[in-house]
Amino acid sequence: MKKRIWFNQWFTTVAHFINMIRSNKDGYQFTVYGTSVNKDALYLSYCDAAYQEPNINGEEYILFCLDFCRKHHIDIFVPRKEKVLIAKNLHQFHQLGVKVLVCPDASLMERLDNKEKTYRYIANHPILRKYIHIPDHLIVENGETFVKAYHALKDKGHKVCFKPVVGEGGKGFRIIQDKAESIEELFYQGTSANISYKQACEILFQQSKFPPLMVSEYMDGYEYSIDCLAYDRVLMAAIPRKKENGRVRELENNKELVEIARKVNEVFNIPFVYNIQVKYKDGIPKLLEINPRMSGGLHYSCLAGINIPYQAIKLLLEGKKAIEVFQPRFGIRSSYIEKEVILNNIYSNSTILYK
């Protein structure tokens, strides 16, 4: 019998994960459901049934998720939106017979969702602080403290950047430049995350208080994502993925980063699939964040010969029986090109998009 699996409000690359889950070697069959606030979200065209979500959050969204699972007899829920709150309400999904691909430790989920809490915990942990380097940073909530933080970091010789304490991906990330962009930068370098110090101040002084902002040293070396597959404290795979210039990605057998993944697994015991992001400065990898979910670039790491999205689902379904330690293939360099996709038609008189 086919398992009904639901992806909610995901990023576009989940389309790759959907295809990988379908093409599993064990013969599991799935009916894929997808929902998004955006009716034209590309991954919906890869689903067997797709619906437009209401634009709601918090407890109201949890009620929507429970109702969706109940109405559509969902067996497996793979959440992206409201992951922390879903982890806090796991028992309600379990009562419906729904297995949820999320870390069941809600307090850990809440900590990892907040960069300040994550950094503080690691800096004070007797094991993790020996292996994971934390960037020099300060937390600010108003213009005055931003100015002080900026100058404190500059006085230490750092180039400075900032990012919201709670946020996903590159949203809100800016690199502070001491001067305005030049004509050459404006005309020939395309869109960037650069912002002048003056402009940053003009924006941040617009209100007396804003959500916590992490002002940090900027790491100018290569960025790596370490995609991890784990269960019951067994690290089944850890694949460091180097972000080279432009669109090039390389799967690198970086023992230093694999050891970081081992220590994160040992201490946090995050099940299924997660991602650790680091960036180098002066030869030292410094932590950006730990994401207890599938990363947007996970499909690159699967070129190592491991169907990570499916293996995560298999762990959810079978538990310890599905534990298998893999030997990734490293040295693979890859890139990508855009591909046209015809969007499926929708029904204009209903919230259902197609099925």
Short mmCIF file of C-alpha atoms in Angstrom, two decimals:
data_model
loop_
_atom_site.label_atom_id
_atom_site.label_comp_id
_atom_site.label_asym_id
_atom_site.label_seq_id
_atom_site.Cartn_x
_atom_site.Cartn_y
_atom_site.Cartn_z
CA MET A 1 0.00 0.00 0.00
CA LYS A 2 1.27 3.47 -0.87
CA LYS A 3 2.32 5.75 1.99
CA ARG A 4 0.92 9.27 1.90
CA ILE A 5 3.70 11.79 2.48
CA TRP A 6 3.20 15.55 2.88
CA PHE A 7 5.69 18.41 2.35
CA ASN A 8 4.59 21.82 3.66
CA GLN A 9 5.90 25.20 2.49
CA TRP A 10 9.28 23.94 1.27
CA PHE A 11 11.91 25.55 -0.89
CA THR A 12 12.08 24.68 -4.58
CA THR A 13 14.87 22.10 -4.35
CA VAL A 14 12.60 19.76 -2.38
CA ALA A 15 11.50 18.65 -5.87
CA HIS A 16 14.80 16.74 -6.06
CA PHE A 17 14.13 15.09 -2.69
CA ILE A 18 10.63 14.06 -3.79
CA ASN A 19 12.06 12.34 -6.87
CA MET A 20 14.74 10.59 -4.80
CA ILE A 21 12.21 9.33 -2.27
CA ARG A 22 10.06 7.94 -5.07
CA SER A 23 13.02 6.19 -6.75
CA ASN A 24 14.07 4.25 -3.65
CA LYS A 25 15.69 0.81 -3.96
CA ASP A 26 13.39 -0.90 -1.45
CA GLY A 27 10.16 -0.71 -3.39
CA TYR A 28 8.38 1.66 -1.00
CA GLN A 29 5.67 3.55 -2.86
CA PHE A 30 4.47 7.02 -1.97
CA THR A 31 1.64 9.37 -2.83
CA VAL A 32 3.14 12.84 -2.45
CA TYR A 33 1.13 15.77 -1.11
CA GLY A 34 2.44 19.33 -1.24
CA THR A 35 1.18 22.63 0.14
CA SER A 36 2.39 26.20 -0.17
CA VAL A 37 1.11 29.72 0.33
CA ASN A 38 2.36 30.34 -3.21
CA LYS A 39 0.14 28.50 -5.67
CA ASP A 40 2.96 28.63 -8.25
CA ALA A 41 5.60 27.07 -5.98
CA LEU A 42 7.56 24.91 -8.39
CA TYR A 43 7.78 21.77 -6.26
CA LEU A 44 3.99 21.48 -6.25
CA SER A 45 4.23 20.34 -9.87
CA TYR A 46 6.21 17.32 -8.66
CA CYS A 47 3.48 16.26 -6.22
CA ASP A 48 0.58 13.88 -6.82
CA ALA A 49 -1.76 16.28 -5.02
CA ALA A 50 -1.15 19.93 -4.16
CA TYR A 51 -3.05 22.54 -2.18
CA GLN A 52 -2.67 26.21 -1.40
CA GLU A 53 -2.01 26.87 2.28
CA PRO A 54 -3.64 29.69 4.25
CA ASN A 55 -1.15 32.41 5.21
CA ILE A 56 -1.23 31.75 8.96
CA ASN A 57 1.30 31.01 11.70
CA GLY A 58 1.61 29.74 15.26
CA GLU A 59 -1.03 27.62 16.94
CA GLU A 60 -3.49 28.38 14.16
CA TYR A 61 -1.07 26.79 11.70
CA ILE A 62 -0.72 23.69 13.89
CA LEU A 63 -4.50 23.26 13.79
CA PHE A 64 -4.35 23.53 9.99
CA CYS A 65 -1.63 20.85 9.84
CA LEU A 66 -3.56 18.47 12.08
CA ASP A 67 -6.72 19.01 10.05
CA PHE A 68 -4.83 18.45 6.78
CA CYS A 69 -3.36 15.20 8.08
CA ARG A 70 -6.77 14.03 9.25
CA LYS A 71 -8.61 14.90 6.04
CA HIS A 72 -6.02 13.38 3.70
CA HIS A 73 -5.03 10.36 5.81
CA ILE A 74 -1.39 11.44 5.82
CA ASP A 75 1.09 8.78 6.98
CA ILE A 76 4.31 10.83 6.90
CA PHE A 77 4.69 14.58 7.46
CA VAL A 78 7.93 16.32 6.40
CA PRO A 79 7.60 19.85 7.81
CA ARG A 80 9.65 22.92 7.08
CA LYS A 81 7.37 25.72 8.27
CA GLU A 82 6.87 25.96 12.06
CA LYS A 83 9.25 23.05 12.76
CA VAL A 84 9.79 24.04 16.39
CA LEU A 85 6.09 24.35 17.17
CA ILE A 86 5.37 21.08 15.37
CA ALA A 87 8.02 19.36 17.53
CA LYS A 88 6.24 20.72 20.62
CA ASN A 89 2.97 19.22 19.39
CA LEU A 90 4.25 15.87 18.13
CA HIS A 91 1.92 13.91 20.39
CA GLN A 92 -1.09 15.33 18.55
CA PHE A 93 0.24 14.06 15.22
CA HIS A 94 1.11 10.68 16.74
CA GLN A 95 -2.47 10.37 17.99
CA LEU A 96 -3.54 10.58 14.33
CA GLY A 97 -1.03 7.89 13.37
CA VAL A 98 1.20 10.40 11.55
CA LYS A 99 4.98 9.96 11.64
CA VAL A 100 6.77 13.32 11.51
CA LEU A 101 10.29 13.82 10.13
CA VAL A 102 11.41 16.25 12.81
CA CYS A 103 13.71 16.09 15.81
CA PRO A 104 11.42 15.14 18.74
CA ASP A 105 13.48 17.15 21.25
CA ALA A 106 11.51 20.41 21.16
CA SER A 107 13.87 22.24 23.52
CA LEU A 108 16.84 21.37 21.28
CA MET A 109 14.86 22.49 18.22
CA GLU A 110 14.15 25.81 19.92
CA ARG A 111 17.82 26.27 20.82
CA LEU A 112 19.07 25.50 17.31
CA ASP A 113 16.50 27.89 15.84
CA ASN A 114 18.23 30.71 17.74
CA LYS A 115 21.85 31.42 16.81
CA GLU A 116 22.58 33.23 20.08
CA LYS A 117 21.38 30.27 22.18
CA THR A 118 23.24 27.81 19.96
CA TYR A 119 26.51 29.73 20.20
CA ARG A 120 26.22 30.18 23.95
CA TYR A 121 25.49 26.50 24.53
CA ILE A 122 28.44 25.37 22.40
CA ALA A 123 30.83 27.90 23.97
CA ASN A 124 29.98 26.54 27.44
CA HIS A 125 29.92 22.83 26.55
CA PRO A 126 33.03 20.91 27.72
CA ILE A 127 33.24 18.81 24.52
CA LEU A 128 31.81 20.99 21.76
CA ARG A 129 33.88 24.07 22.61
CA LYS A 130 37.06 22.07 21.87
CA TYR A 131 35.95 21.23 18.33
CA ILE A 132 33.62 24.01 17.19
CA HIS A 133 34.85 27.57 16.79
CA ILE A 134 32.33 30.34 17.37
CA PRO A 135 32.67 33.65 15.46
CA ASP A 136 33.36 36.79 17.45
CA HIS A 137 29.91 38.38 17.79
CA LEU A 138 27.60 40.67 19.75
CA ILE A 139 23.79 40.75 19.97
CA VAL A 140 22.01 44.08 19.49
CA GLU A 141 18.40 45.26 19.51
CA ASN A 142 18.67 48.97 18.73
CA GLY A 143 20.72 51.43 16.72
CA GLU A 144 22.88 52.59 19.62
CA THR A 145 24.04 49.10 20.56
CA PHE A 146 24.60 48.31 16.87
CA VAL A 147 27.03 51.22 16.57
CA LYS A 148 28.91 50.08 19.69
CA ALA A 149 29.07 46.48 18.47
CA TYR A 150 30.29 47.53 15.03
CA HIS A 151 33.13 49.63 16.42
CA ALA A 152 34.06 46.98 19.02
CA LEU A 153 34.50 44.38 16.28
CA LYS A 154 36.29 46.83 13.97
CA ASP A 155 38.71 47.66 16.79
CA LYS A 156 39.62 43.95 16.89
CA GLY A 157 40.51 44.10 13.20
CA HIS A 158 37.39 42.35 11.91
CA LYS A 159 35.38 43.01 8.81
CA VAL A 160 31.80 43.11 10.09
CA CYS A 161 28.53 41.50 8.99
CA PHE A 162 25.14 40.98 10.57
CA LYS A 163 22.20 38.58 10.46
CA PRO A 164 18.97 38.10 12.44
CA VAL A 165 19.39 35.82 15.46
CA VAL A 166 16.32 33.87 14.33
CA GLY A 167 16.15 33.39 10.59
CA GLU A 168 16.72 30.95 7.75
CA GLY A 169 19.19 30.92 4.89
CA GLY A 170 20.57 34.25 3.75
CA LYS A 171 17.57 36.34 4.80
CA GLY A 172 18.72 39.54 6.47
CA PHE A 173 22.43 38.81 6.02
CA ARG A 174 24.55 41.85 5.14
CA ILE A 175 28.28 42.55 4.90
CA ILE A 176 29.12 46.05 6.10
CA GLN A 177 31.30 48.16 3.82
CA ASP A 178 33.08 51.22 5.14
CA LYS A 179 32.17 53.17 2.01
CA ALA A 180 29.36 53.36 -0.50
CA GLU A 181 29.41 51.18 -3.61
CA SER A 182 31.49 52.42 -6.51
CA ILE A 183 30.18 52.86 -10.06
CA GLU A 184 32.12 49.76 -11.08
CA GLU A 185 30.50 47.65 -8.34
CA LEU A 186 27.04 48.97 -9.16
CA PHE A 187 27.33 48.43 -12.90
CA TYR A 188 29.34 45.23 -13.19
CA GLN A 189 29.11 43.11 -10.04
CA GLY A 190 25.38 42.34 -9.86
CA THR A 191 23.33 41.94 -6.71
CA SER A 192 25.33 41.52 -3.50
CA ALA A 193 24.82 41.34 0.25
CA ASN A 194 26.95 44.45 0.78
CA ILE A 195 25.62 47.45 2.66
CA SER A 196 27.44 50.61 3.68
CA TYR A 197 27.82 51.36 7.39
CA LYS A 198 25.95 54.63 6.87
CA GLN A 199 23.01 52.92 5.18
CA ALA A 200 22.87 50.21 7.87
CA CYS A 201 22.65 52.89 10.55
CA GLU A 202 19.94 54.78 8.65
CA ILE A 203 17.83 51.62 8.50
CA LEU A 204 18.42 50.41 12.06
CA PHE A 205 17.72 53.80 13.63
CA GLN A 206 14.26 53.89 12.02
CA GLN A 207 12.75 52.35 15.16
CA SER A 208 13.71 52.30 18.83
CA LYS A 209 13.92 48.51 19.02
CA PHE A 210 14.11 45.65 16.52
CA PRO A 211 14.33 41.83 16.76
CA PRO A 212 17.71 40.57 18.03
CA LEU A 213 20.46 41.01 15.46
CA MET A 214 23.80 39.22 15.55
CA VAL A 215 26.68 41.53 14.62
CA SER A 216 29.65 39.32 13.83
CA GLU A 217 33.10 39.08 12.34
CA TYR A 218 32.91 38.26 8.64
CA MET A 219 34.62 35.03 7.57
CA ASP A 220 36.12 35.48 4.11
CA GLY A 221 37.08 31.85 3.39
CA TYR A 222 35.16 29.00 1.79
CA GLU A 223 31.75 28.04 3.12
CA TYR A 224 30.86 24.40 3.73
CA SER A 225 27.59 22.62 4.40
CA ILE A 226 27.96 19.29 6.18
CA ASP A 227 24.95 17.13 5.36
CA CYS A 228 24.44 14.47 8.02
CA LEU A 229 22.35 11.31 8.27
CA ALA A 230 22.02 9.87 11.78
CA TYR A 231 19.88 7.85 14.15
CA ASP A 232 20.17 6.74 17.77
CA ARG A 233 23.62 8.37 18.06
CA VAL A 234 24.93 6.51 15.01
CA LEU A 235 26.34 8.89 12.41
CA MET A 236 25.49 7.06 9.19
CA ALA A 237 27.01 9.67 6.85
CA ALA A 238 28.61 13.11 7.03
CA ILE A 239 29.32 14.84 3.71
CA PRO A 240 31.17 18.18 3.68
CA ARG A 241 30.01 20.15 0.64
CA LYS A 242 32.28 23.02 -0.37
CA LYS A 243 30.71 26.07 -2.01
CA GLU A 244 33.25 27.13 -4.59
CA ASN A 245 33.05 30.17 -6.85
CA GLY A 246 29.74 30.68 -8.60
CA ARG A 247 27.64 27.55 -8.85
CA VAL A 248 30.35 24.94 -8.31
CA ARG A 249 30.02 22.52 -5.38
CA GLU A 250 32.60 19.93 -4.31
CA LEU A 251 32.11 16.96 -2.00
CA GLU A 252 35.29 17.02 0.05
CA ASN A 253 36.70 14.41 2.42
CA ASN A 254 37.51 17.04 5.02
CA LYS A 255 38.35 15.11 8.18
CA GLU A 256 38.23 18.22 10.37
CA LEU A 257 34.62 18.88 9.34
CA VAL A 258 33.61 15.21 9.62
CA GLU A 259 34.93 15.27 13.19
CA ILE A 260 32.77 18.32 13.92
CA ALA A 261 29.79 16.34 12.62
CA ARG A 262 30.72 13.44 14.92
CA LYS A 263 30.79 15.67 17.98
CA VAL A 264 27.49 17.35 17.07
CA ASN A 265 25.93 13.89 16.70
CA GLU A 266 27.45 12.71 19.97
CA VAL A 267 26.12 15.66 21.97
CA PHE A 268 22.87 16.68 20.27
CA ASN A 269 21.72 13.28 18.96
CA ILE A 270 19.66 14.87 16.16
CA PRO A 271 17.83 12.05 14.34
CA PHE A 272 17.24 11.55 10.62
CA VAL A 273 18.85 14.34 8.59
CA TYR A 274 20.45 17.67 9.50
CA ASN A 275 22.97 20.19 8.24
CA ILE A 276 25.91 22.03 9.80
CA GLN A 277 27.15 25.21 8.12
CA VAL A 278 30.65 26.58 8.68
CA LYS A 279 32.81 29.20 7.03
CA TYR A 280 36.58 29.44 7.12
CA LYS A 281 38.69 32.36 8.27
CA ASP A 282 42.49 32.16 8.52
CA GLY A 283 42.31 28.39 8.11
CA ILE A 284 39.79 27.92 10.94
CA PRO A 285 36.20 26.71 10.31
CA LYS A 286 33.73 28.80 12.31
CA LEU A 287 30.12 27.84 12.89
CA LEU A 288 27.33 29.62 11.06
CA GLU A 289 24.39 27.47 12.13
CA ILE A 290 23.02 23.98 12.66
CA ASN A 291 19.80 23.20 10.78
CA PRO A 292 17.82 20.15 12.02
CA ARG A 293 16.26 19.53 8.59
CA MET A 294 17.18 18.72 5.00
CA SER A 295 19.33 21.50 3.53
CA GLY A 296 18.48 23.22 0.28
CA GLY A 297 21.58 21.78 -1.39
CA LEU A 298 21.21 18.22 -0.09
CA HIS A 299 20.79 16.86 -3.62
CA TYR A 300 24.43 17.77 -4.36
CA SER A 301 25.58 15.69 -1.40
CA CYS A 302 23.53 12.74 -2.64
CA LEU A 303 25.96 12.55 -5.58
CA ALA A 304 28.21 10.82 -3.02
CA GLY A 305 26.10 7.72 -3.70
CA ILE A 306 23.60 7.99 -0.84
CA ASN A 307 19.88 8.64 -1.23
CA ILE A 308 19.74 10.73 1.94
CA PRO A 309 16.10 11.94 1.68
CA TYR A 310 14.84 8.38 1.30
CA GLN A 311 17.16 6.99 4.00
CA ALA A 312 15.77 9.61 6.41
CA ILE A 313 12.22 8.50 5.61
CA LYS A 314 13.26 4.85 6.02
CA LEU A 315 14.65 5.64 9.49
CA LEU A 316 11.36 7.31 10.37
CA LEU A 317 9.41 4.24 9.26
CA GLU A 318 11.68 1.44 10.47
CA GLY A 319 13.77 2.93 13.28
CA LYS A 320 16.96 1.09 14.30
CA LYS A 321 16.42 -1.60 11.65
CA ALA A 322 17.25 1.00 9.00
CA ILE A 323 20.61 2.02 10.49
CA GLU A 324 23.38 1.56 7.94
CA VAL A 325 26.79 3.25 7.95
CA PHE A 326 27.64 4.53 4.48
CA GLN A 327 30.95 5.28 2.77
CA PRO A 328 30.40 8.45 0.70
CA ARG A 329 32.22 9.02 -2.59
CA PHE A 330 34.22 12.24 -2.31
CA GLY A 331 36.00 14.41 -4.86
CA ILE A 332 32.86 14.97 -6.92
CA ARG A 333 32.48 18.50 -8.32
CA SER A 334 29.12 19.59 -9.72
CA SER A 335 27.08 22.57 -10.81
CA TYR A 336 23.60 23.17 -12.22
CA ILE A 337 21.60 24.83 -14.96
CA GLU A 338 18.08 26.21 -14.93
CA LYS A 339 15.39 23.94 -16.35
CA GLU A 340 11.97 24.92 -17.60
CA VAL A 341 9.03 23.26 -15.84
CA ILE A 342 5.42 23.50 -17.00
CA LEU A 343 3.23 24.30 -14.02
CA ASN A 344 0.16 22.15 -13.54
CA ASN A 345 -3.21 23.82 -14.06
CA ILE A 346 -5.28 24.73 -11.01
CA TYR A 347 -8.95 24.87 -10.22
CA SER A 348 -9.99 28.50 -9.89
CA ASN A 349 -12.92 27.80 -7.56
CA SER A 350 -11.12 25.86 -4.87
CA THR A 351 -8.09 25.89 -2.60
CA ILE A 352 -7.06 22.60 -4.16
CA LEU A 353 -4.49 23.12 -6.90
CA TYR A 354 -4.63 19.68 -8.46
CA LYS A 355 -4.76 16.02 -7.62
#
